[in-house]
mmCIF file of C-alpha atoms in Angstrom:
data_model
loop_
_atom_site.group_PDB
_atom_site.id
_atom_site.type_symbol
_atom_site.label_atom_id
_atom_site.label_comp_id
_atom_site.label_asym_id
_atom_site.label_seq_id
_atom_site.Cartn_x
_atom_site.Cartn_y
_atom_site.Cartn_z
ATOM 1 C CA MET A 1 0.190 -0.182 0.025
ATOM 2 C CA ASN A 2 1.252 3.334 -0.876
ATOM 3 C CA LEU A 3 0.794 6.696 0.815
ATOM 4 C CA GLU A 4 -1.876 7.639 -1.856
ATOM 5 C CA SER A 5 -4.083 4.347 -1.415
ATOM 6 C CA PHE A 6 -3.432 5.053 2.566
ATOM 7 C CA GLN A 7 -5.038 8.587 2.401
ATOM 8 C CA THR A 8 -7.805 7.896 0.018
ATOM 9 C CA ARG A 9 -8.831 4.549 1.546
ATOM 10 C CA VAL A 10 -7.790 4.376 5.173
ATOM 11 C CA LEU A 11 -7.821 8.033 6.311
ATOM 12 C CA PRO A 12 -11.326 8.466 5.445
ATOM 13 C CA VAL A 13 -12.390 5.705 8.207
ATOM 14 C CA LYS A 14 -11.177 8.217 10.699
ATOM 15 C CA ASN A 15 -14.582 9.257 12.140
ATOM 16 C CA LYS A 16 -15.830 5.894 12.499
ATOM 17 C CA LEU A 17 -12.551 5.091 14.508
ATOM 18 C CA PHE A 18 -12.879 8.307 16.439
ATOM 19 C CA ARG A 19 -16.472 7.490 17.557
ATOM 20 C CA PHE A 20 -15.690 4.145 18.756
ATOM 21 C CA ALA A 21 -12.468 5.239 20.660
ATOM 22 C CA LEU A 22 -14.704 7.864 22.129
ATOM 23 C CA LYS A 23 -17.044 5.075 23.478
ATOM 24 C CA PHE A 24 -14.153 4.014 25.578
ATOM 25 C CA VAL A 25 -11.835 6.933 26.538
ATOM 26 C CA GLY A 26 -14.570 9.347 26.893
ATOM 27 C CA SER A 27 -12.773 12.572 25.840
ATOM 28 C CA GLU A 28 -12.424 13.663 22.532
ATOM 29 C CA GLU A 29 -8.984 14.771 22.833
ATOM 30 C CA GLU A 30 -7.877 11.116 23.943
ATOM 31 C CA ALA A 31 -10.067 9.643 21.112
ATOM 32 C CA LYS A 32 -8.198 11.591 18.721
ATOM 33 C CA ASP A 33 -4.740 10.515 20.044
ATOM 34 C CA VAL A 34 -6.130 6.937 19.878
ATOM 35 C CA VAL A 35 -6.972 7.221 16.395
ATOM 36 C CA GLN A 36 -3.577 8.861 15.317
ATOM 37 C CA GLU A 37 -1.939 6.098 17.156
ATOM 38 C CA VAL A 38 -3.962 3.629 15.129
ATOM 39 C CA PHE A 39 -3.288 5.257 11.799
ATOM 40 C CA ILE A 40 0.659 5.152 12.562
ATOM 41 C CA ARG A 41 0.207 1.423 13.576
ATOM 42 C CA VAL A 42 -1.633 0.458 10.244
ATOM 43 C CA TRP A 43 0.637 2.389 8.363
ATOM 44 C CA ASN A 44 3.797 0.536 9.942
ATOM 45 C CA GLY A 45 1.909 -2.623 9.405
ATOM 46 C CA ARG A 46 0.682 -2.016 5.885
ATOM 47 C CA GLU A 47 2.292 -4.957 4.588
ATOM 48 C CA GLN A 48 0.181 -7.174 6.747
ATOM 49 C CA MET A 49 -2.661 -5.254 5.317
ATOM 50 C CA ASN A 50 -2.764 -7.446 2.074
ATOM 51 C CA GLU A 51 -3.511 -10.396 4.198
ATOM 52 C CA VAL A 52 -6.307 -9.071 6.205
ATOM 53 C CA GLN A 53 -9.706 -9.499 4.659
ATOM 54 C CA ASN A 54 -11.474 -6.798 6.042
ATOM 55 C CA TRP A 55 -9.055 -4.129 6.856
ATOM 56 C CA GLU A 56 -11.624 -1.798 8.208
ATOM 57 C CA ALA A 57 -12.393 -4.184 10.799
ATOM 58 C CA TRP A 58 -8.811 -4.591 11.542
ATOM 59 C CA CYS A 59 -8.812 -0.918 11.930
ATOM 60 C CA MET A 60 -11.553 -0.792 14.440
ATOM 61 C CA ARG A 61 -9.949 -3.843 16.186
ATOM 62 C CA ILE A 62 -6.864 -1.752 16.784
ATOM 63 C CA THR A 63 -8.892 1.064 17.934
ATOM 64 C CA ARG A 64 -10.320 -1.106 20.653
ATOM 65 C CA ASN A 65 -7.288 -2.466 21.684
ATOM 66 C CA LEU A 66 -5.244 0.890 21.682
ATOM 67 C CA SER A 67 -8.438 2.435 23.717
ATOM 68 C CA LEU A 68 -8.146 -0.281 26.232
ATOM 69 C CA ASP A 69 -4.684 -0.140 26.819
ATOM 70 C CA ARG A 70 -5.125 3.682 27.415
ATOM 71 C CA ILE A 71 -8.069 3.231 29.791
ATOM 72 C CA ARG A 72 -5.938 0.796 31.597
ATOM 73 C CA SER A 73 -2.760 3.066 31.546
ATOM 74 C CA ILE A 74 -4.765 5.916 32.791
ATOM 75 C CA ASN A 75 -6.336 3.377 35.625
ATOM 76 C CA ARG A 76 -9.544 4.803 35.095
ATOM 77 C CA LYS A 77 -12.931 3.241 34.790
ATOM 78 C CA GLN A 78 -15.399 4.693 32.183
ATOM 79 C CA THR A 79 -18.454 4.985 34.834
ATOM 80 C CA HIS A 80 -19.556 8.177 34.067
ATOM 81 C CA PRO A 81 -21.559 8.851 31.055
ATOM 82 C CA ILE A 82 -19.995 10.920 28.457
ATOM 83 C CA GLU A 83 -21.507 14.609 28.379
ATOM 84 C CA GLU A 84 -22.750 14.564 24.778
ATOM 85 C CA SER A 85 -24.537 17.518 23.230
ATOM 86 C CA PHE A 86 -26.698 16.721 20.642
ATOM 87 C CA ASN A 87 -27.739 19.564 18.001
ATOM 88 C CA VAL A 88 -30.959 18.448 16.720
ATOM 89 C CA GLN A 89 -32.480 20.385 14.028
ATOM 90 C CA HIS A 90 -35.342 19.260 12.344
ATOM 91 C CA GLU A 91 -37.461 22.020 10.432
ATOM 92 C CA ALA A 92 -40.668 20.402 10.933
ATOM 93 C CA LEU A 93 -40.529 20.422 14.699
ATOM 94 C CA THR A 94 -41.431 23.153 16.809
ATOM 95 C CA PRO A 95 -39.142 24.576 19.381
ATOM 96 C CA HIS A 96 -41.165 22.823 22.194
ATOM 97 C CA GLU A 97 -40.872 19.424 20.052
ATOM 98 C CA SER A 98 -37.256 20.111 19.561
ATOM 99 C CA THR A 99 -36.488 20.461 23.362
ATOM 100 C CA GLU A 100 -38.389 17.742 24.200
ATOM 101 C CA ILE A 101 -36.479 15.263 21.670
ATOM 102 C CA HIS A 102 -33.211 16.727 23.206
ATOM 103 C CA GLU A 103 -34.020 15.803 26.644
ATOM 104 C CA SER A 104 -35.045 12.217 25.473
ATOM 105 C CA MET A 105 -31.795 11.790 23.546
ATOM 106 C CA GLN A 106 -29.956 12.967 26.810
ATOM 107 C CA ARG A 107 -31.813 10.140 28.637
ATOM 108 C CA ILE A 108 -30.945 7.715 26.142
ATOM 109 C CA ASN A 109 -27.375 8.750 26.046
ATOM 110 C CA GLN A 110 -27.384 8.068 29.901
ATOM 111 C CA LEU A 111 -29.152 4.943 29.411
ATOM 112 C CA ILE A 112 -26.866 3.361 26.945
ATOM 113 C CA ALA A 113 -23.776 4.691 29.001
ATOM 114 C CA SER A 114 -25.027 2.566 31.698
ATOM 115 C CA LEU A 115 -24.847 -0.705 29.773
ATOM 116 C CA PRO A 116 -22.234 -3.133 30.377
ATOM 117 C CA GLU A 117 -19.316 -2.452 28.377
ATOM 118 C CA LYS A 118 -19.467 -5.178 25.859
ATOM 119 C CA GLN A 119 -23.079 -4.562 25.167
ATOM 120 C CA ARG A 120 -22.431 -0.724 24.699
ATOM 121 C CA GLN A 121 -19.701 -1.583 21.979
ATOM 122 C CA VAL A 122 -21.969 -4.172 20.330
ATOM 123 C CA ILE A 123 -25.126 -1.639 20.138
ATOM 124 C CA HIS A 124 -22.474 1.138 19.064
ATOM 125 C CA LEU A 125 -21.091 -1.074 16.015
ATOM 126 C CA ARG A 126 -24.432 -2.460 15.041
ATOM 127 C CA ASP A 127 -26.810 0.475 15.373
ATOM 128 C CA VAL A 128 -24.611 3.533 15.204
ATOM 129 C CA GLU A 129 -22.089 2.267 12.743
ATOM 130 C CA GLY A 130 -23.830 -0.210 10.788
ATOM 131 C CA TYR A 131 -21.633 -3.292 10.629
ATOM 132 C CA SER A 132 -22.464 -6.652 9.806
ATOM 133 C CA TYR A 133 -22.428 -9.525 12.822
ATOM 134 C CA ASN A 134 -19.431 -11.171 10.798
ATOM 135 C CA GLU A 135 -17.635 -7.686 11.352
ATOM 136 C CA ILE A 136 -18.491 -7.127 14.806
ATOM 137 C CA CYS A 137 -17.467 -10.646 15.612
ATOM 138 C CA GLU A 138 -13.865 -9.671 13.967
ATOM 139 C CA ILE A 139 -13.613 -6.078 15.619
ATOM 140 C CA LEU A 140 -14.454 -7.493 19.222
ATOM 141 C CA GLU A 141 -13.004 -10.756 18.823
ATOM 142 C CA LEU A 142 -16.159 -12.728 20.049
ATOM 143 C CA ASP A 143 -18.017 -15.361 18.417
ATOM 144 C CA MET A 144 -21.540 -14.993 16.466
ATOM 145 C CA ASN A 145 -23.172 -16.388 19.663
ATOM 146 C CA GLN A 146 -21.777 -13.665 21.816
ATOM 147 C CA VAL A 147 -22.140 -11.126 19.536
ATOM 148 C CA LYS A 148 -25.774 -11.600 19.158
ATOM 149 C CA VAL A 149 -26.316 -12.249 22.924
ATOM 150 C CA ASN A 150 -24.909 -8.938 23.640
ATOM 151 C CA LEU A 151 -26.880 -7.018 20.964
ATOM 152 C CA PHE A 152 -30.098 -8.759 22.366
ATOM 153 C CA ARG A 153 -29.507 -7.965 25.763
ATOM 154 C CA ALA A 154 -28.458 -4.327 24.997
ATOM 155 C CA ARG A 155 -31.375 -3.702 22.929
ATOM 156 C CA ASN A 156 -33.740 -5.235 25.217
ATOM 157 C CA ALA A 157 -32.439 -3.417 28.303
ATOM 158 C CA VAL A 158 -32.797 -0.306 26.208
ATOM 159 C CA ARG A 159 -36.279 -1.141 25.449
ATOM 160 C CA GLU A 160 -37.658 -1.826 28.731
ATOM 161 C CA LYS A 161 -36.119 1.317 29.976
ATOM 162 C CA LEU A 162 -37.869 3.269 27.321
ATOM 163 C CA MET A 163 -41.011 1.580 27.878
ATOM 164 C CA LYS A 164 -40.634 2.535 31.447
ATOM 165 C CA ILE A 165 -40.234 6.239 30.500
ATOM 166 C CA ASN A 166 -43.427 5.706 28.472
ATOM 167 C CA ALA A 167 -45.542 4.450 31.123
ATOM 168 C CA TYR A 168 -44.395 6.373 34.402
ATOM 169 C CA GLY A 169 -43.042 9.305 32.242
ATOM 170 C CA LEU A 170 -39.467 9.021 34.281
ATOM 171 C CA MET B 1 -41.306 7.507 2.218
ATOM 172 C CA LEU B 2 -44.289 6.730 4.126
ATOM 173 C CA MET B 3 -44.502 3.340 5.594
ATOM 174 C CA ASP B 4 -47.627 2.125 7.285
ATOM 175 C CA SER B 5 -47.768 1.492 10.970
ATOM 176 C CA ASN B 6 -48.358 -2.130 10.490
ATOM 177 C CA ARG B 7 -44.826 -2.559 8.739
ATOM 178 C CA ILE B 8 -42.945 -0.525 11.182
ATOM 179 C CA GLU B 9 -44.522 -2.531 13.796
ATOM 180 C CA ASN B 10 -43.357 -5.621 12.494
ATOM 181 C CA LEU B 11 -39.928 -4.422 11.750
ATOM 182 C CA LEU B 12 -39.428 -3.061 15.348
ATOM 183 C CA SER B 13 -40.638 -6.190 16.616
ATOM 184 C CA LYS B 14 -37.788 -8.044 14.533
ATOM 185 C CA TYR B 15 -35.583 -5.678 15.722
ATOM 186 C CA TRP B 16 -36.037 -6.219 19.207
ATOM 187 C CA ASN B 17 -35.351 -9.845 18.521
ATOM 188 C CA CYS B 18 -32.407 -9.086 16.564
ATOM 189 C CA GLU B 19 -33.558 -10.500 13.444
ATOM 190 C CA THR B 20 -33.598 -7.404 11.358
ATOM 191 C CA SER B 21 -31.044 -7.145 8.603
ATOM 192 C CA LEU B 22 -28.906 -4.210 8.227
ATOM 193 C CA GLU B 23 -31.134 -2.605 5.213
ATOM 194 C CA GLU B 24 -34.312 -3.315 7.510
ATOM 195 C CA GLU B 25 -32.595 -1.208 10.465
ATOM 196 C CA GLN B 26 -31.489 1.293 8.000
ATOM 197 C CA GLN B 27 -35.348 1.637 6.897
ATOM 198 C CA LEU B 28 -36.366 1.825 10.359
ATOM 199 C CA ARG B 29 -33.926 4.819 11.140
ATOM 200 C CA GLU B 30 -34.941 6.450 7.875
ATOM 201 C CA TYR B 31 -38.629 6.340 9.114
ATOM 202 C CA PHE B 32 -37.980 7.588 12.481
ATOM 203 C CA LYS B 33 -36.124 10.478 11.085
ATOM 204 C CA GLY B 34 -39.456 11.904 9.888
ATOM 205 C CA GLY B 35 -41.494 14.067 12.180
ATOM 206 C CA ASP B 36 -44.668 12.584 12.063
ATOM 207 C CA ILE B 37 -44.515 9.637 14.544
ATOM 208 C CA PRO B 38 -47.431 8.220 16.658
ATOM 209 C CA GLU B 39 -47.116 8.711 20.382
ATOM 210 C CA GLN B 40 -46.455 5.227 21.127
ATOM 211 C CA TRP B 41 -43.231 5.343 19.351
ATOM 212 C CA LYS B 42 -41.775 8.897 20.641
ATOM 213 C CA GLU B 43 -39.259 7.126 22.668
ATOM 214 C CA THR B 44 -38.234 4.641 20.198
ATOM 215 C CA ALA B 45 -37.896 7.445 17.797
ATOM 216 C CA ALA B 46 -35.794 9.076 19.819
ATOM 217 C CA LEU B 47 -33.436 6.029 20.176
ATOM 218 C CA PHE B 48 -33.374 5.829 16.699
ATOM 219 C CA ARG B 49 -32.504 9.620 16.283
ATOM 220 C CA TYR B 50 -29.896 8.944 18.908
ATOM 221 C CA PHE B 51 -28.028 6.498 16.422
ATOM 222 C CA GLU B 52 -28.361 9.065 13.699
ATOM 223 C CA GLU B 53 -26.786 11.849 15.659
ATOM 224 C CA ASN B 54 -24.107 9.642 16.987
ATOM 225 C CA LYS B 55 -23.213 8.750 13.337
ATOM 226 C CA LYS B 56 -22.549 12.715 12.815
ATOM 227 C CA LYS B 57 -20.143 13.092 15.365
ATOM 228 C CA THR B 58 -16.726 13.562 13.613
ATOM 229 C CA LEU B 59 -13.140 14.062 14.442
ATOM 230 C CA ASN B 60 -12.948 18.065 14.472
ATOM 231 C CA ASP B 61 -9.625 18.508 13.157
ATOM 232 C CA VAL B 62 -8.902 19.820 9.677
ATOM 233 C CA ALA B 63 -5.362 19.472 10.351
ATOM 234 C CA PHE B 64 -5.789 15.836 11.359
ATOM 235 C CA ASP B 65 -4.934 14.093 8.247
ATOM 236 C CA ALA B 66 -2.061 16.553 7.450
ATOM 237 C CA ALA B 67 -0.580 15.426 10.876
ATOM 238 C CA ILE B 68 -0.975 11.892 9.896
ATOM 239 C CA ILE B 69 0.471 12.148 6.746
ATOM 240 C CA GLN B 70 3.393 14.057 8.123
ATOM 241 C CA ASN B 71 3.907 11.583 10.872
ATOM 242 C CA VAL B 72 3.917 8.382 8.284
ATOM 243 C CA GLN B 73 5.739 9.917 5.475
ATOM 244 C CA PRO B 74 9.512 10.203 5.574
ATOM 245 C CA GLN B 75 10.071 14.004 5.365
ATOM 246 C CA LYS B 76 11.444 15.159 2.146
ATOM 247 C CA LYS B 77 12.811 18.341 3.481
ATOM 248 C CA GLY B 78 15.105 16.186 5.762
ATOM 249 C CA LYS B 79 16.034 13.984 2.683
ATOM 250 C CA LEU B 80 19.195 15.741 1.795
ATOM 251 C CA VAL B 81 20.276 16.303 5.549
ATOM 252 C CA LYS B 82 19.487 12.769 6.428
ATOM 253 C CA LEU B 83 21.619 11.492 3.391
ATOM 254 C CA PHE B 84 24.342 13.787 4.373
ATOM 255 C CA TYR B 85 24.122 12.371 7.803
ATOM 256 C CA ASN B 86 24.266 8.951 6.864
ATOM 257 C CA SER B 87 27.139 9.538 4.463
ATOM 258 C CA MET B 88 29.248 11.278 7.353
ATOM 259 C CA ARG B 89 28.229 8.054 9.561
ATOM 260 C CA ILE B 90 29.772 5.787 7.186
ATOM 261 C CA ALA B 91 32.688 8.301 6.625
ATOM 262 C CA ALA B 92 33.056 8.167 10.297
ATOM 263 C CA GLY B 93 33.287 4.353 10.394
ATOM 264 C CA ILE B 94 35.803 4.380 7.657
ATOM 265 C CA ALA B 95 38.087 6.767 9.516
ATOM 266 C CA VAL B 96 37.968 4.719 12.502
ATOM 267 C CA LEU B 97 39.083 1.961 10.405
ATOM 268 C CA VAL B 98 41.563 3.311 8.879
ATOM 269 C CA MET B 99 43.283 4.657 11.919
ATOM 270 C CA ALA B 100 43.021 1.298 13.539
ATOM 271 C CA VAL B 101 44.889 -0.266 10.568
ATOM 272 C CA TRP B 102 47.495 2.279 10.838
ATOM 273 C CA PHE B 103 47.889 2.027 14.508
ATOM 274 C CA VAL B 104 48.205 -1.812 14.108
ATOM 275 C CA ARG B 105 50.597 -1.405 11.477
ATOM 276 C CA LYS B 106 53.004 0.964 13.141
ATOM 277 C CA GLU B 107 52.845 -1.233 16.485
ATOM 278 C CA VAL B 108 53.520 -4.293 14.404
ATOM 279 C CA ARG B 109 56.381 -2.625 12.761
ATOM 280 C CA ASP B 110 58.017 -1.320 16.074
ATOM 281 C CA THR B 111 57.918 -4.525 17.676
ATOM 282 C CA THR B 112 59.319 -6.814 14.847
ATOM 283 C CA PRO B 113 63.184 -6.161 14.006
ATOM 284 C CA GLN B 114 63.819 -4.041 11.138
ATOM 285 C CA GLU B 115 64.035 -6.076 7.805
ATOM 286 C CA VAL B 116 67.245 -6.071 5.789
ATOM 287 C CA VAL B 117 67.875 -2.539 3.963
ATOM 288 C CA ASP B 118 69.356 -2.563 0.635
ATOM 289 C CA THR B 119 72.296 -0.266 1.546
ATOM 290 C CA TYR B 120 74.084 0.076 -1.770
ATOM 291 C CA ASP B 121 73.032 1.946 -4.889
ATOM 292 C CA ASP B 122 75.532 0.884 -7.393
ATOM 293 C CA PRO B 123 75.079 -2.771 -8.349
ATOM 294 C CA GLN B 124 78.904 -3.391 -9.154
ATOM 295 C CA LEU B 125 79.682 -2.121 -5.545
ATOM 296 C CA ALA B 126 77.241 -4.475 -4.055
ATOM 297 C CA PHE B 127 78.844 -7.056 -5.867
ATOM 298 C CA GLU B 128 82.264 -6.415 -4.757
ATOM 299 C CA GLU B 129 81.167 -6.189 -1.273
ATOM 300 C CA THR B 130 78.889 -9.505 -1.573
ATOM 301 C CA LYS B 131 81.945 -11.253 -2.936
ATOM 302 C CA LYS B 132 84.018 -9.915 -0.217
ATOM 303 C CA ALA B 133 81.697 -11.134 2.197
ATOM 304 C CA LEU B 134 81.438 -14.521 0.566
ATOM 305 C CA LEU B 135 85.260 -14.920 0.543
ATOM 306 C CA MET B 136 85.672 -14.110 4.043
ATOM 307 C CA ILE B 137 83.173 -16.738 4.840
ATOM 308 C CA SER B 138 85.121 -19.146 2.355
ATOM 309 C CA LYS B 139 88.129 -18.157 4.173
ATOM 310 C CA SER B 140 86.602 -18.854 7.337
ATOM 311 C CA PHE B 141 85.609 -22.421 6.123
ATOM 312 C CA GLY B 142 88.785 -22.899 4.715
ATOM 313 C CA THR B 143 90.773 -22.505 8.209
ATOM 314 C CA ALA B 144 88.164 -24.517 10.011
ATOM 315 C CA GLU B 145 88.540 -27.174 7.351
ATOM 316 C CA ASN B 146 92.505 -27.270 8.272
ATOM 317 C CA GLN B 147 91.659 -27.336 11.888
ATOM 318 C CA ALA B 148 89.082 -30.182 11.316
ATOM 319 C CA LYS B 149 91.831 -32.214 9.399
ATOM 320 C CA LYS B 150 94.090 -32.152 12.679
ATOM 321 C CA LEU B 151 90.927 -33.424 14.413
ATOM 322 C CA ASN B 152 90.461 -36.302 11.352
ATOM 323 C CA MET B 153 94.228 -37.464 12.355
ATOM 324 C CA PHE B 154 93.017 -38.566 15.656
ATOM 325 C CA ASN B 155 89.970 -40.293 14.483
ATOM 326 C CA GLU B 156 92.265 -42.076 11.941
ATOM 327 C CA ALA B 157 94.617 -42.783 14.632
ATOM 328 C CA GLN B 158 91.916 -44.085 16.800
ATOM 329 C CA GLU B 159 90.381 -46.280 14.302
ATOM 330 C CA GLU B 160 94.062 -47.878 13.763
ATOM 331 C CA ILE B 161 94.286 -48.863 17.405
ATOM 332 C CA GLN B 162 90.977 -50.088 17.357
ATOM 333 C CA LYS B 163 91.501 -52.354 14.417
ATOM 334 C CA LYS B 164 94.911 -53.530 16.011
ATOM 335 C CA ASP B 165 92.812 -54.654 18.993
ATOM 336 C CA LYS B 166 90.557 -56.415 17.050
ATOM 337 C CA SER B 167 93.025 -58.469 15.114
ATOM 338 C CA LYS B 168 95.051 -59.144 18.542
ATOM 339 C CA ASN B 169 91.582 -60.299 19.779
ATOM 340 C CA SER B 170 91.167 -62.551 17.173
ATOM 341 C CA LYS B 171 94.377 -64.146 17.296
ATOM 342 C CA LEU B 172 94.179 -64.767 21.168
#
């Protein structure tokens, strides 16, 4: 792989890697550092890349491993939900509706952040990034069964909580 | 794209059971993007919007790509400097080697005795001198031979005595 194909093929996945790293490390600055390190590793291991079937999943896996390393080295548990702000702009919505949506999204954010780590990763990879089950297996180094179980649990935990919110308005 | 609520209901139940394909999940996301969502799916819509919004999050750094490229690319500007640096390293290595060889040679020369040095420029003179030296050796040999002849006389005398002794013994 030469520099040009690195630039046109590999670099564009930076946002996916960034979002994934962000799920682990929690701060944008650190996530950026992780992604930078991932790219340098990918570049240094570019000879290997021809043997890798799905290089994007490979990049994601490196991102995951480096993110975990970073968390360990900082010796910090990511228990606090990430403060994310959402800029929801739908022209069809009134300001009131827009605020309401914003609030419910904050709730969902907290809800997903409270999931166990694996479930959080799986739901992110599937529902945000749209990876296939096979790719998720490769990224997280899990077997198909584990991936499906984790996704099922994650989605159902979310669903239950959403139903509670609906029923009691919590 | 408007989808009837039955179809959405169906897709959603498949979704919660993790039986939806990626395309179906995309359809759900598309549907919940719209504004006209029935009350019962308000929170579900928020979930799908949350996914969509999450996907919009990007690495907000224009200089990021450039920084990566700079990191992975051997810098062009430094190429000449690097070449110079490398050749200097090789030159230094060679210099050290040459010095080492010179010192070793010097050491060997100092410790071993000097080889014979050519002292004569004129071949004729050299020949005369060689002849003189050889003659001197030859003369010494001659003297030595004369001396050895004297020794020989003793040898002969001894042999004579031994012969006589033998003949005397045989007679007895």
